[in-house]
PDB file of N, CA, C, O and CB in Angstrom:
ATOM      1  N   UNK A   1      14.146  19.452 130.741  1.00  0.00           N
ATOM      2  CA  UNK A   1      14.640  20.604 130.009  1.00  0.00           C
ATOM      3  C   UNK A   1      13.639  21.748 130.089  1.00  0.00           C
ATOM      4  O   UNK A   1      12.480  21.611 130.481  1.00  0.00           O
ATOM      5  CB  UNK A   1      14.919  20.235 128.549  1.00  0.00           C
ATOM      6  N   UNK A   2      14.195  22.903 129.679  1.00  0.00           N
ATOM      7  CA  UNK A   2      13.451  24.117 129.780  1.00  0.00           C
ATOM      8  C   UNK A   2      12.685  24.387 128.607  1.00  0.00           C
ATOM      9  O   UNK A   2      13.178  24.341 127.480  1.00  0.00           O
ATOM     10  CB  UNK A   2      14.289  25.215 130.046  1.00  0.00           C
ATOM     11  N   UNK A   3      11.523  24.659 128.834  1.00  0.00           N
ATOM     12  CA  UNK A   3      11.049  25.095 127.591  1.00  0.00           C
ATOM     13  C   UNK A   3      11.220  26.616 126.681  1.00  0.00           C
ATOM     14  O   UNK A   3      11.211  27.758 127.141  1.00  0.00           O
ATOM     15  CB  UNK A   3       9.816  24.895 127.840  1.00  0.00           C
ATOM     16  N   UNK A   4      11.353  26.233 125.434  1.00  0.00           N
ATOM     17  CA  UNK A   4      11.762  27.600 124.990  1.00  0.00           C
ATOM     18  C   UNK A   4      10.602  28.543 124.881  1.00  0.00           C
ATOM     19  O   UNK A   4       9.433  28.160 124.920  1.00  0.00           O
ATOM     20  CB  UNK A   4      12.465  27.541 123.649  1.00  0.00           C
ATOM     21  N   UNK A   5      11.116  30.269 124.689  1.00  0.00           N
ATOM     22  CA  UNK A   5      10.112  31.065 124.515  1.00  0.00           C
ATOM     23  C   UNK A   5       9.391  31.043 123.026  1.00  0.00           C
ATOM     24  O   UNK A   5       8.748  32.082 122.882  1.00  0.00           O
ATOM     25  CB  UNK A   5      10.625  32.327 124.873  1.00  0.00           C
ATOM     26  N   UNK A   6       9.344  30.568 122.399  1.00  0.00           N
ATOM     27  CA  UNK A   6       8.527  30.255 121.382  1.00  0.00           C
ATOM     28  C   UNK A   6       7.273  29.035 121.705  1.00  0.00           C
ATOM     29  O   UNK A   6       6.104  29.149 121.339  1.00  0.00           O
ATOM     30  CB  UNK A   6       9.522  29.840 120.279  1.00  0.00           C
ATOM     31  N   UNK A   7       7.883  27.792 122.525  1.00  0.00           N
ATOM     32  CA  UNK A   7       6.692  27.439 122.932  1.00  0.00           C
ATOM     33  C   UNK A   7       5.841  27.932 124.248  1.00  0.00           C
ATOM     34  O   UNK A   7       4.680  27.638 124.531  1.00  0.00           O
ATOM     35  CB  UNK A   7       6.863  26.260 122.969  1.00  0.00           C
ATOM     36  N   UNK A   8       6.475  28.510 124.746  1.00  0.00           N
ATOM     37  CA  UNK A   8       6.234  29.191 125.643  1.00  0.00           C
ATOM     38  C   UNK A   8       4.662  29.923 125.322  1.00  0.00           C
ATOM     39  O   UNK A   8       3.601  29.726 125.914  1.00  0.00           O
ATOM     40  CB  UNK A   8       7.457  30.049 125.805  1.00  0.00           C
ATOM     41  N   UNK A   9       4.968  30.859 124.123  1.00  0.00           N
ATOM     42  CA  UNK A   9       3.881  31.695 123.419  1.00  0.00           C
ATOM     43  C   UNK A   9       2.971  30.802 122.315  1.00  0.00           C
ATOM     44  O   UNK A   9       1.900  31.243 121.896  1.00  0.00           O
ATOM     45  CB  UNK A   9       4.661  32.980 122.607  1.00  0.00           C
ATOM     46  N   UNK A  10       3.479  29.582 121.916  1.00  0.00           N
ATOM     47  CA  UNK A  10       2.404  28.710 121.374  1.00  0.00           C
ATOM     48  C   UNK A  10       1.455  28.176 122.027  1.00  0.00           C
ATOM     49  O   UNK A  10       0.339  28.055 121.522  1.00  0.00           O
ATOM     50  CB  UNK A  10       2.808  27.796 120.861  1.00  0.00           C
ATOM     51  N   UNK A  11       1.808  27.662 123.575  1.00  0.00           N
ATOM     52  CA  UNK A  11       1.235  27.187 124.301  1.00  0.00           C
ATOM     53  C   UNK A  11      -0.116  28.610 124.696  1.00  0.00           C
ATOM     54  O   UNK A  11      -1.305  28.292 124.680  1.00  0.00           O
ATOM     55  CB  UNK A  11       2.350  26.588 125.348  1.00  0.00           C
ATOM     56  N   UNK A  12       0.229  29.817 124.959  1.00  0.00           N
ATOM     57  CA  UNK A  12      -0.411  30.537 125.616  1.00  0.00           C
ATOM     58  C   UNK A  12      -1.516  31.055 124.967  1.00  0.00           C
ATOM     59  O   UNK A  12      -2.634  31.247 125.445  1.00  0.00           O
ATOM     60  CB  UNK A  12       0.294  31.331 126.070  1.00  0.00           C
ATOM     61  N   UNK A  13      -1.013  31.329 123.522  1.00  0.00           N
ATOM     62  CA  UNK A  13      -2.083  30.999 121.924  1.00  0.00           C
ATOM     63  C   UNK A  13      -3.023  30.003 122.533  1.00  0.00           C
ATOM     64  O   UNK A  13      -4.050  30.388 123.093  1.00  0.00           O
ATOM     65  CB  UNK A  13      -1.139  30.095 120.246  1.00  0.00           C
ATOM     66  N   UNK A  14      -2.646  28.496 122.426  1.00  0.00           N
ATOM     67  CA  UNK A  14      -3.457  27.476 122.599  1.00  0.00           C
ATOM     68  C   UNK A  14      -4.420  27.384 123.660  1.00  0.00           C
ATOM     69  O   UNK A  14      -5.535  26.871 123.563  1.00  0.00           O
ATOM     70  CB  UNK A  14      -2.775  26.542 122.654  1.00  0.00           C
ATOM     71  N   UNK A  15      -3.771  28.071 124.978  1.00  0.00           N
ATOM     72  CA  UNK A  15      -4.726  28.315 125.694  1.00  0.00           C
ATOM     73  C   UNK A  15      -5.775  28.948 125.580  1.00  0.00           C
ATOM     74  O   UNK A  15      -6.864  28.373 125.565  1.00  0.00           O
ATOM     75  CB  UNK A  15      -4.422  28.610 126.365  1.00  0.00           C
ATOM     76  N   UNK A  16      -5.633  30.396 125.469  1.00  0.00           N
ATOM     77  CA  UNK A  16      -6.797  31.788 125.375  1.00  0.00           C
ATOM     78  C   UNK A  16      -7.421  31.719 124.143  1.00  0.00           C
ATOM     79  O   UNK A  16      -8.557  32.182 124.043  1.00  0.00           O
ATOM     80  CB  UNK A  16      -6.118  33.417 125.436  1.00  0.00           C
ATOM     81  N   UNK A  17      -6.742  31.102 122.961  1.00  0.00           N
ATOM     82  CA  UNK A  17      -7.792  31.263 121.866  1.00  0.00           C
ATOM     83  C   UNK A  17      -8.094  30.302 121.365  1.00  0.00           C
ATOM     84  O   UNK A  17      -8.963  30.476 120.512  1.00  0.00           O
ATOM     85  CB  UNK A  17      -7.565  31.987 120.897  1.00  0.00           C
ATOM     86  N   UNK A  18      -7.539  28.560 121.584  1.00  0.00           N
ATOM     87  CA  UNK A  18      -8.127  27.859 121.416  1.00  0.00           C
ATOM     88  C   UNK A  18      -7.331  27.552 119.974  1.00  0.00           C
ATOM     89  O   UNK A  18      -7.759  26.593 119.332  1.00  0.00           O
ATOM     90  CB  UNK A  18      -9.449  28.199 121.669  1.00  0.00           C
ATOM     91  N   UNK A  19      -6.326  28.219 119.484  1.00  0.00           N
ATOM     92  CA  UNK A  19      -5.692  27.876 117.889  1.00  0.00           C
ATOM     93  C   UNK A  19      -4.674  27.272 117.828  1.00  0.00           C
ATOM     94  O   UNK A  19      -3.665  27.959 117.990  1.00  0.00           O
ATOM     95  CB  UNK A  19      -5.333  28.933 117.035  1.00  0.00           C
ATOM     96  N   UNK A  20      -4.513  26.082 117.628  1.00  0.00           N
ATOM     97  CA  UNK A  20      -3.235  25.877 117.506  1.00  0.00           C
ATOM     98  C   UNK A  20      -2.106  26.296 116.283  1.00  0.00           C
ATOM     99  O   UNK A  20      -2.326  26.028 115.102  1.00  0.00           O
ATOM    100  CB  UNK A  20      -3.296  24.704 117.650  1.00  0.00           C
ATOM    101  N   UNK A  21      -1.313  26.742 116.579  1.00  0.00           N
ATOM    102  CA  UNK A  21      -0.133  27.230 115.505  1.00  0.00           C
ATOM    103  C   UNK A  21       0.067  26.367 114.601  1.00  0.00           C
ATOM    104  O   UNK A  21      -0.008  26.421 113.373  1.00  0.00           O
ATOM    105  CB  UNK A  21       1.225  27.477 116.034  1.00  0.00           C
ATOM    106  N   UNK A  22       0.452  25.185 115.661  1.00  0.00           N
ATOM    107  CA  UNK A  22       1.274  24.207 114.742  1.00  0.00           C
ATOM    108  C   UNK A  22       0.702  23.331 113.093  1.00  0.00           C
ATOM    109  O   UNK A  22       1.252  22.874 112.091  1.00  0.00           O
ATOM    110  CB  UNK A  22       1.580  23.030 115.857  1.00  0.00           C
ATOM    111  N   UNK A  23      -1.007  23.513 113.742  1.00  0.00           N
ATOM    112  CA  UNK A  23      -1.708  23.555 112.725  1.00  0.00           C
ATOM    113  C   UNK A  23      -1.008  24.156 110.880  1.00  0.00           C
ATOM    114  O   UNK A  23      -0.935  23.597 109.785  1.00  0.00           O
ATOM    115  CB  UNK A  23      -2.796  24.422 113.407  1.00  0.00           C
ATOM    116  N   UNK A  24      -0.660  25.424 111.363  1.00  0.00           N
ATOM    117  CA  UNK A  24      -0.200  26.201 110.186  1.00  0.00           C
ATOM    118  C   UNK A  24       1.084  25.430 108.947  1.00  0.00           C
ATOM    119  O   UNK A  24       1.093  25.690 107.744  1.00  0.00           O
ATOM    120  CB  UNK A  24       0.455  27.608 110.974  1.00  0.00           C
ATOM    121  N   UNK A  25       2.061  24.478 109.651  1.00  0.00           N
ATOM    122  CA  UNK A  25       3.137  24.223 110.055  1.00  0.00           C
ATOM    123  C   UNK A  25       2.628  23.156 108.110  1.00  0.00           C
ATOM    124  O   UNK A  25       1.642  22.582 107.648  1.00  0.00           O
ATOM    125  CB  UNK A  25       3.484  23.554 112.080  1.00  0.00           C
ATOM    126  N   UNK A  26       3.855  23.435 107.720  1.00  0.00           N
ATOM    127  CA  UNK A  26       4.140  21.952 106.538  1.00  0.00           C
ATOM    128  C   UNK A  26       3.107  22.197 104.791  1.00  0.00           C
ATOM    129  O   UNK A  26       2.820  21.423 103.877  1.00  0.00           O
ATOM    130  CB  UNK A  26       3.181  19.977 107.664  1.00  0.00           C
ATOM    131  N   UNK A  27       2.773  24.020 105.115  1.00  0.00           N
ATOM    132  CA  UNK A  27       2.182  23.858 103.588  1.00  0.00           C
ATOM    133  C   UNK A  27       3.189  24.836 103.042  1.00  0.00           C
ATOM    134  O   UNK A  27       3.969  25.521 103.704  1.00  0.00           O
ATOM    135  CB  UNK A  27       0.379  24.321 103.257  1.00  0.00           C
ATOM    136  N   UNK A  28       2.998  24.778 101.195  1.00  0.00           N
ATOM    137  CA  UNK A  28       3.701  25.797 101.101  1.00  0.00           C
ATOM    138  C   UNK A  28       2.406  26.930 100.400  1.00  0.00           C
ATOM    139  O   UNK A  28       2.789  27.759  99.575  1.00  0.00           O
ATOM    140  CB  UNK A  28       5.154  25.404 100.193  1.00  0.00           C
ATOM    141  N   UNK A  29       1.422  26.900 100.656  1.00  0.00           N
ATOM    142  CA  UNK A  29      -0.137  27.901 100.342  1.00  0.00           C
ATOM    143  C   UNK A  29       0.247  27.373  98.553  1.00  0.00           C
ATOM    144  O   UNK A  29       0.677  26.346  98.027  1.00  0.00           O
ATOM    145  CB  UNK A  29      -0.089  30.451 100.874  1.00  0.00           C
ATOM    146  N   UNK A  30      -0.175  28.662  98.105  1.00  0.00           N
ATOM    147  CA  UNK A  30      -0.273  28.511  96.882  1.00  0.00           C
ATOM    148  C   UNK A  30       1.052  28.176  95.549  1.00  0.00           C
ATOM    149  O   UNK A  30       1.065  27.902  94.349  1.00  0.00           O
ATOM    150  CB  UNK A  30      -0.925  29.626  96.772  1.00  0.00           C
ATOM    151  N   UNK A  31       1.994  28.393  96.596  1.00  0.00           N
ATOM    152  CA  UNK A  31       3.587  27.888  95.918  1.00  0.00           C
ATOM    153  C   UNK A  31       3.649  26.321  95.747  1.00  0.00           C
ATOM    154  O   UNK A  31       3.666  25.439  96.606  1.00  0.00           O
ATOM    155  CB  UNK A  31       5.027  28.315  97.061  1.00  0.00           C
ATOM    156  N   UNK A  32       3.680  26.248  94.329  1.00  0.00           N
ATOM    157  CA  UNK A  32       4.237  24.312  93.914  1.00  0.00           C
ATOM    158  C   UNK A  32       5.744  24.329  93.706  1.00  0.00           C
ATOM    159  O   UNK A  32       6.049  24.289  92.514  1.00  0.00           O
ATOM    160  CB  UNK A  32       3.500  23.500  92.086  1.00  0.00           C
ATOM    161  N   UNK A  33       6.952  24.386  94.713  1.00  0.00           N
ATOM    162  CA  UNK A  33       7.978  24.010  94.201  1.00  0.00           C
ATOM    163  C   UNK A  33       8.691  23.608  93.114  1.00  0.00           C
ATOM    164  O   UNK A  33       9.809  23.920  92.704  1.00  0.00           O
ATOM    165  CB  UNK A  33       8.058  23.576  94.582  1.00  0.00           C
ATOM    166  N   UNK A  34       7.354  22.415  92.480  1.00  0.00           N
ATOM    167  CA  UNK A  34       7.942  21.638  91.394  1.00  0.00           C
ATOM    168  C   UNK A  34       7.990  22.547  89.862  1.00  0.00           C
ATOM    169  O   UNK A  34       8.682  22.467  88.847  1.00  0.00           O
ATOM    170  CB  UNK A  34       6.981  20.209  91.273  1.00  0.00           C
ATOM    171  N   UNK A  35       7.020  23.307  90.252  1.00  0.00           N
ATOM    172  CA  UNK A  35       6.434  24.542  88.702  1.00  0.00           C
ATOM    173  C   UNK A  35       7.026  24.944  88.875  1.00  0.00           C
ATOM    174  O   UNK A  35       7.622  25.041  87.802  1.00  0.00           O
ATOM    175  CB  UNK A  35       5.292  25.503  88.293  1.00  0.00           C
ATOM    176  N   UNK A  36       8.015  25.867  90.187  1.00  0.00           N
ATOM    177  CA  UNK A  36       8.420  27.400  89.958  1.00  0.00           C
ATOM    178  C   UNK A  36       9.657  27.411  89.001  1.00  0.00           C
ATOM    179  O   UNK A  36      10.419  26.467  89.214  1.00  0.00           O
ATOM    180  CB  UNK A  36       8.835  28.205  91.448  1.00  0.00           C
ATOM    181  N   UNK A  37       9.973  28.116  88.164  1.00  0.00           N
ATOM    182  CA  UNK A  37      11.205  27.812  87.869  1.00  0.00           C
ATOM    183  C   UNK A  37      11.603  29.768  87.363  1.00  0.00           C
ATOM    184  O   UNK A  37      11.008  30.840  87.470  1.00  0.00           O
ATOM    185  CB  UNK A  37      11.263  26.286  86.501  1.00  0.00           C
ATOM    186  N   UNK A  38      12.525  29.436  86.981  1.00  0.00           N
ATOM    187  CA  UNK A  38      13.413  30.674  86.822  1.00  0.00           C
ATOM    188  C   UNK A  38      13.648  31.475  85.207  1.00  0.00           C
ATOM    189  O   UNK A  38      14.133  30.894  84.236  1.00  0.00           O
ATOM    190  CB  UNK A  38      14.882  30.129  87.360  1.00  0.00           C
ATOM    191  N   UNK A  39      13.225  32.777  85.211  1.00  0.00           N
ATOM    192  CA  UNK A  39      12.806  33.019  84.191  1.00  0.00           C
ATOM    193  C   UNK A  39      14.052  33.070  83.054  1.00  0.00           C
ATOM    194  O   UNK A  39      15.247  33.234  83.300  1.00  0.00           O
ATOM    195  CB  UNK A  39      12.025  34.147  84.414  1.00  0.00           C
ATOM    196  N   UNK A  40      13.429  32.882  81.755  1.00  0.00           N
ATOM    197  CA  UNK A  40      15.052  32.535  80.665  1.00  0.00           C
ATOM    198  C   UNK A  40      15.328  33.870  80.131  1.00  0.00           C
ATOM    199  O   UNK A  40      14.641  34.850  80.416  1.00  0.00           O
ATOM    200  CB  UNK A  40      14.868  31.286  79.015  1.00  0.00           C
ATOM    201  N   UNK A  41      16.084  33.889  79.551  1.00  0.00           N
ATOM    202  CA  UNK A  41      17.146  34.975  79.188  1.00  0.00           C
ATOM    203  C   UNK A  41      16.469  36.029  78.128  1.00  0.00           C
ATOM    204  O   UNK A  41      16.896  37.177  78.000  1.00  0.00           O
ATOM    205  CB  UNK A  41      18.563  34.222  78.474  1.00  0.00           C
ATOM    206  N   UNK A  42      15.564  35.598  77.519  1.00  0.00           N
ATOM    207  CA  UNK A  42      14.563  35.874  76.542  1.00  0.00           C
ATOM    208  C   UNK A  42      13.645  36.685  77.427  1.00  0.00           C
ATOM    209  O   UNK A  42      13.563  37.901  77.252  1.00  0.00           O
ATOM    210  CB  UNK A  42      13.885  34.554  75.832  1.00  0.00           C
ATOM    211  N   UNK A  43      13.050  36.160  78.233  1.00  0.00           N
ATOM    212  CA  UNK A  43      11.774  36.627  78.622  1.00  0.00           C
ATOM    213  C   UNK A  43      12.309  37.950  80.014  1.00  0.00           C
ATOM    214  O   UNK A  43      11.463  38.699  80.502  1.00  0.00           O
ATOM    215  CB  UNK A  43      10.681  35.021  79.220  1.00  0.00           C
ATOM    216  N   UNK A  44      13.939  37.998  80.487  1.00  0.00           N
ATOM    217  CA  UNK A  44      14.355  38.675  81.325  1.00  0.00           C
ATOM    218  C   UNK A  44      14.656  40.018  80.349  1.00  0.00           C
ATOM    219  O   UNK A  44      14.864  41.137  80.819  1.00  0.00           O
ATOM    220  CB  UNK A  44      15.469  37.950  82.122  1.00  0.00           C
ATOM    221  N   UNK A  45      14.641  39.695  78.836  1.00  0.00           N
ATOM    222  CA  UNK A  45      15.446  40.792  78.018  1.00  0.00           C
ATOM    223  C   UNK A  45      13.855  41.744  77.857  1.00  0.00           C
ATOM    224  O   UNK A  45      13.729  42.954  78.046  1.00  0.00           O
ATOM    225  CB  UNK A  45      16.412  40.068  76.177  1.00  0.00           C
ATOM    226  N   UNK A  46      12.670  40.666  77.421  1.00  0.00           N
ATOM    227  CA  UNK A  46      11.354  41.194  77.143  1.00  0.00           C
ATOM    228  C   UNK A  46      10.993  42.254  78.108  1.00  0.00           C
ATOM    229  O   UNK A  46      10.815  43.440  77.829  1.00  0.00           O
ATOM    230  CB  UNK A  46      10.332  40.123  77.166  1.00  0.00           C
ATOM    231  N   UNK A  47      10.904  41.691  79.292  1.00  0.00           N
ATOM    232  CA  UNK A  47      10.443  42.432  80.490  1.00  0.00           C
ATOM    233  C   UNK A  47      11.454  43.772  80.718  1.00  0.00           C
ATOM    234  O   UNK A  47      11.161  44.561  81.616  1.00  0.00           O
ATOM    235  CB  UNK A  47      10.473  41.361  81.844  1.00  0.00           C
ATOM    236  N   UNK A  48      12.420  43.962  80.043  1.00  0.00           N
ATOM    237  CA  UNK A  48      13.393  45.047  80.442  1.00  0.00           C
ATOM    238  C   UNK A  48      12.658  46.172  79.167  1.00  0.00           C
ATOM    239  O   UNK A  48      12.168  47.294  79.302  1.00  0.00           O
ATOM    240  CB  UNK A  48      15.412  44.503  80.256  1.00  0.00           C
ATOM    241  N   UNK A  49      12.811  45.455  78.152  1.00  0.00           N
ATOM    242  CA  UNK A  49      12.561  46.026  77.097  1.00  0.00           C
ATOM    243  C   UNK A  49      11.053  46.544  76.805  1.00  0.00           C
ATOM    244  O   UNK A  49      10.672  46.971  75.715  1.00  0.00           O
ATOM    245  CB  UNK A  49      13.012  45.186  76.230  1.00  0.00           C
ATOM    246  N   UNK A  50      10.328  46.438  77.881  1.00  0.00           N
ATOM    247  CA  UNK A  50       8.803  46.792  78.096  1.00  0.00           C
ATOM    248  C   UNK A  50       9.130  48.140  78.915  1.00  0.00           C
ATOM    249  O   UNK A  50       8.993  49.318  78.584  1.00  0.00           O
ATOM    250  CB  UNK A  50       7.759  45.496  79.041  1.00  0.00           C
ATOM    251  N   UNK A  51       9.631  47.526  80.156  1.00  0.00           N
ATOM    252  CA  UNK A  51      10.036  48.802  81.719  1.00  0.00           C
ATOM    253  C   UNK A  51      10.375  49.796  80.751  1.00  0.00           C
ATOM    254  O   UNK A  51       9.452  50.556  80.461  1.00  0.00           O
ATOM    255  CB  UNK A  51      11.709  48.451  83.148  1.00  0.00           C
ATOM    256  N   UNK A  52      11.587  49.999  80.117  1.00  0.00           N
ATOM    257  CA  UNK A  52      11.937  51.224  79.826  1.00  0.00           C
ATOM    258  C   UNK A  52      11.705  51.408  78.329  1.00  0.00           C
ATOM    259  O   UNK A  52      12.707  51.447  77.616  1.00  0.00           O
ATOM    260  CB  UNK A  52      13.300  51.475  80.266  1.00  0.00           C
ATOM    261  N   UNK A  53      10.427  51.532  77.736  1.00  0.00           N
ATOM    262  CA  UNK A  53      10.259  51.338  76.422  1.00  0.00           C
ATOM    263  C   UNK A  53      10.040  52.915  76.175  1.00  0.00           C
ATOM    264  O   UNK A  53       9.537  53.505  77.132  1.00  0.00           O
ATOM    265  CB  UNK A  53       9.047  50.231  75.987  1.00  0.00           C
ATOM    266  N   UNK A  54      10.268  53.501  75.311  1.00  0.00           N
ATOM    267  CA  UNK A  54      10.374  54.910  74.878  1.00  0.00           C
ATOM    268  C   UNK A  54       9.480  55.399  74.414  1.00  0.00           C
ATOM    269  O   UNK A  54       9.201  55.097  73.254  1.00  0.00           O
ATOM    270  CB  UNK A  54      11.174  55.193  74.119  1.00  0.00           C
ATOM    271  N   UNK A  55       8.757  56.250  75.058  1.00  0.00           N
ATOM    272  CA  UNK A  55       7.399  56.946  74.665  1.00  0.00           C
ATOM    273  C   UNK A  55       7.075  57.723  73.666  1.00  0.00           C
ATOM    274  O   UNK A  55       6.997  58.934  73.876  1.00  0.00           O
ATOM    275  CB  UNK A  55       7.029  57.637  75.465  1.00  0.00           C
ATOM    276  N   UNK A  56       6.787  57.128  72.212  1.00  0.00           N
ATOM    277  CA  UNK A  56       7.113  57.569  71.238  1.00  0.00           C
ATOM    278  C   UNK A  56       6.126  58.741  70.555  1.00  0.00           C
ATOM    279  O   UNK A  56       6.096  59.111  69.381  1.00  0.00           O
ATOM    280  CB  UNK A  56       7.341  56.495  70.578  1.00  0.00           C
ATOM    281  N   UNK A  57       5.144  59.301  71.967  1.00  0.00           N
ATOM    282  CA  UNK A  57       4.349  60.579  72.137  1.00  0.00           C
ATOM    283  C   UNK A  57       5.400  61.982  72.283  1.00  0.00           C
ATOM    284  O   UNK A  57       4.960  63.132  72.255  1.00  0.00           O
ATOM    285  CB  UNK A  57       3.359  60.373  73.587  1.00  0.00           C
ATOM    286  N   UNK A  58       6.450  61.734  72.398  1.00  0.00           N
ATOM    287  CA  UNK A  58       7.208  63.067  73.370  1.00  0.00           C
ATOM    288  C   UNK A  58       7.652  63.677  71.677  1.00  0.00           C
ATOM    289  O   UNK A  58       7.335  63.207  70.585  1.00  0.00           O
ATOM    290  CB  UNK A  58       9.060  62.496  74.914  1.00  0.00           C
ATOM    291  N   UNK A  59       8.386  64.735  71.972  1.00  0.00           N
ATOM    292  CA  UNK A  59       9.085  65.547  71.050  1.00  0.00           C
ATOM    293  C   UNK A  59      10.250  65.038  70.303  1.00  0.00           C
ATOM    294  O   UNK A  59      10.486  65.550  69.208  1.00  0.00           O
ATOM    295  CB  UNK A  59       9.479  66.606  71.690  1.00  0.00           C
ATOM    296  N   UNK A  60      10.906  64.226  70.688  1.00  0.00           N
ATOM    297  CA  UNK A  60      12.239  63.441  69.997  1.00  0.00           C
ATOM    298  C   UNK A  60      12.423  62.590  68.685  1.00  0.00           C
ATOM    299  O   UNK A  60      11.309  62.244  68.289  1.00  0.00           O
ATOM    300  CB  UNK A  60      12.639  62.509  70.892  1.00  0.00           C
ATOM    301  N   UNK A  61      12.886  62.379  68.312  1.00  0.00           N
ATOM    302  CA  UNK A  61      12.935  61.485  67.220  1.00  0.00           C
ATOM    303  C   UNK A  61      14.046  59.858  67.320  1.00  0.00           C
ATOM    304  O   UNK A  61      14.602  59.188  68.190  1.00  0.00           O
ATOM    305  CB  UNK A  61      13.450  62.566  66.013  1.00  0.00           C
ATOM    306  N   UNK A  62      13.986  59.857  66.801  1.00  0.00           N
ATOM    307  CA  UNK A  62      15.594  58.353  66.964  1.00  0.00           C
ATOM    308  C   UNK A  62      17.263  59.332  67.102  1.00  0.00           C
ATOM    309  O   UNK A  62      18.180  59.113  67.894  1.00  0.00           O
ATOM    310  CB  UNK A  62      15.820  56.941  64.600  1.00  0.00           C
ATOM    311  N   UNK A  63      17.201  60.058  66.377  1.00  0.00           N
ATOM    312  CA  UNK A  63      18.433  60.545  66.304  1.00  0.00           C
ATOM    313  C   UNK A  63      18.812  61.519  67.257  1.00  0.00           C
ATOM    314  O   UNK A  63      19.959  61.966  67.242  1.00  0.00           O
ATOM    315  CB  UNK A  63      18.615  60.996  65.155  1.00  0.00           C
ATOM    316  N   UNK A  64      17.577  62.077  68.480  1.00  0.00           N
ATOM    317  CA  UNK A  64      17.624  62.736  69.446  1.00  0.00           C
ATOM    318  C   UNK A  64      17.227  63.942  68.977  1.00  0.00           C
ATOM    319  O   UNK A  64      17.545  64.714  69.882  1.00  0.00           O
ATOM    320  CB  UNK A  64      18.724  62.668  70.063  1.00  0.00           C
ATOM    321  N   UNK A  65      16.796  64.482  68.233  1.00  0.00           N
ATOM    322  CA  UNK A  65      16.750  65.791  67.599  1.00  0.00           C
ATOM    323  C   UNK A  65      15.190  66.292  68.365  1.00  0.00           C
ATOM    324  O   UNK A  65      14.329  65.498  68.745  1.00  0.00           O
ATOM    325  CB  UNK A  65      16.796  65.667  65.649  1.00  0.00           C
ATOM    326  N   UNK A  66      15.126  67.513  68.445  1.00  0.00           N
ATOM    327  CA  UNK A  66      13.622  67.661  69.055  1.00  0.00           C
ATOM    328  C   UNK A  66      13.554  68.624  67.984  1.00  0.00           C
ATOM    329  O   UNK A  66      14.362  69.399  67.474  1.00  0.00           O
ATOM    330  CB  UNK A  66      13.239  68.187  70.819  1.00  0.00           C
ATOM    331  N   UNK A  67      11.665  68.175  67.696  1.00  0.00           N
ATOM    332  CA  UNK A  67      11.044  68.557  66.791  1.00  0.00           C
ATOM    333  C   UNK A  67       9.994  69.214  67.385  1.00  0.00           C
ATOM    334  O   UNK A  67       9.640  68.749  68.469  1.00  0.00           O
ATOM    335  CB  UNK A  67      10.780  67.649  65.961  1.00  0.00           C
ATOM    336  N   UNK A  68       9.164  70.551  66.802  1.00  0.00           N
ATOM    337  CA  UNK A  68       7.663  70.762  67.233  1.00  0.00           C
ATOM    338  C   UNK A  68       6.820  70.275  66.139  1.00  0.00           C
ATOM    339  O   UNK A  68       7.092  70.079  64.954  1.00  0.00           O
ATOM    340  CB  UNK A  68       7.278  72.314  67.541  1.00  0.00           C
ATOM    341  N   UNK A  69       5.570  70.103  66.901  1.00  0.00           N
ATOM    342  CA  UNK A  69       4.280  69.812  66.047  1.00  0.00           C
ATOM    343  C   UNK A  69       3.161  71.035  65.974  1.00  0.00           C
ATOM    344  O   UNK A  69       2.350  71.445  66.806  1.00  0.00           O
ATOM    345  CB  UNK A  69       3.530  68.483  66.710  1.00  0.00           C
ATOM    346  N   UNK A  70       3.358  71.291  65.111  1.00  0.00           N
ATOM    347  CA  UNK A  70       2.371  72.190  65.189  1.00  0.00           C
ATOM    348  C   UNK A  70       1.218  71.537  64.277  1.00  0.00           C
ATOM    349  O   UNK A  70       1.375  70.891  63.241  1.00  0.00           O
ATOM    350  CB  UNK A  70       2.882  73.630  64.746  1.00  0.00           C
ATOM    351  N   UNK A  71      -0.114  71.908  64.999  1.00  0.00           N
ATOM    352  CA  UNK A  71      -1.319  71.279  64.458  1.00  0.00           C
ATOM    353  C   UNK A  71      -2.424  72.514  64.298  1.00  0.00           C
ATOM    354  O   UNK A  71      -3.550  72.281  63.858  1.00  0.00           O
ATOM    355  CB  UNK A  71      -1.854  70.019  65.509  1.00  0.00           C
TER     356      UNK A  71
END
């Protein structure tokens, strides 16, 4: 059979620099599958409710009304 162009270019790696690829092959780095899990409904509402939290420095009030400060 023919070899494909992927080993084609692993092989040519292996030659000139001496690295093998395949080495790389079967981790997942710093990802544990078994931990990751998916965030709950609570903590998706928190994180929204942070992003667009209302900068309660500006001119507005709750009822929308704009006020000045004079100091």
């Amino acid at each position: 059979m023919a070899k494909s162009t992927a080993r084609k270019k692993r092989e040519k790696v292996l030659r000139e620099n001496g690295f093998d690829t395949t080495m790389r092959r079967g981790t997942w780095g710093t990802i544990v599958p078994i931990t990751k899990k998916t965030k709950t409904k609570q903590e998706r509402l928190t994180r929204k409710e942070k992003k667009y939290k209302q900068n309660h420095s500006s001119g507005y009030d709750e009822n929308g009304f704009y006020f000045w400060l004079f100091v």
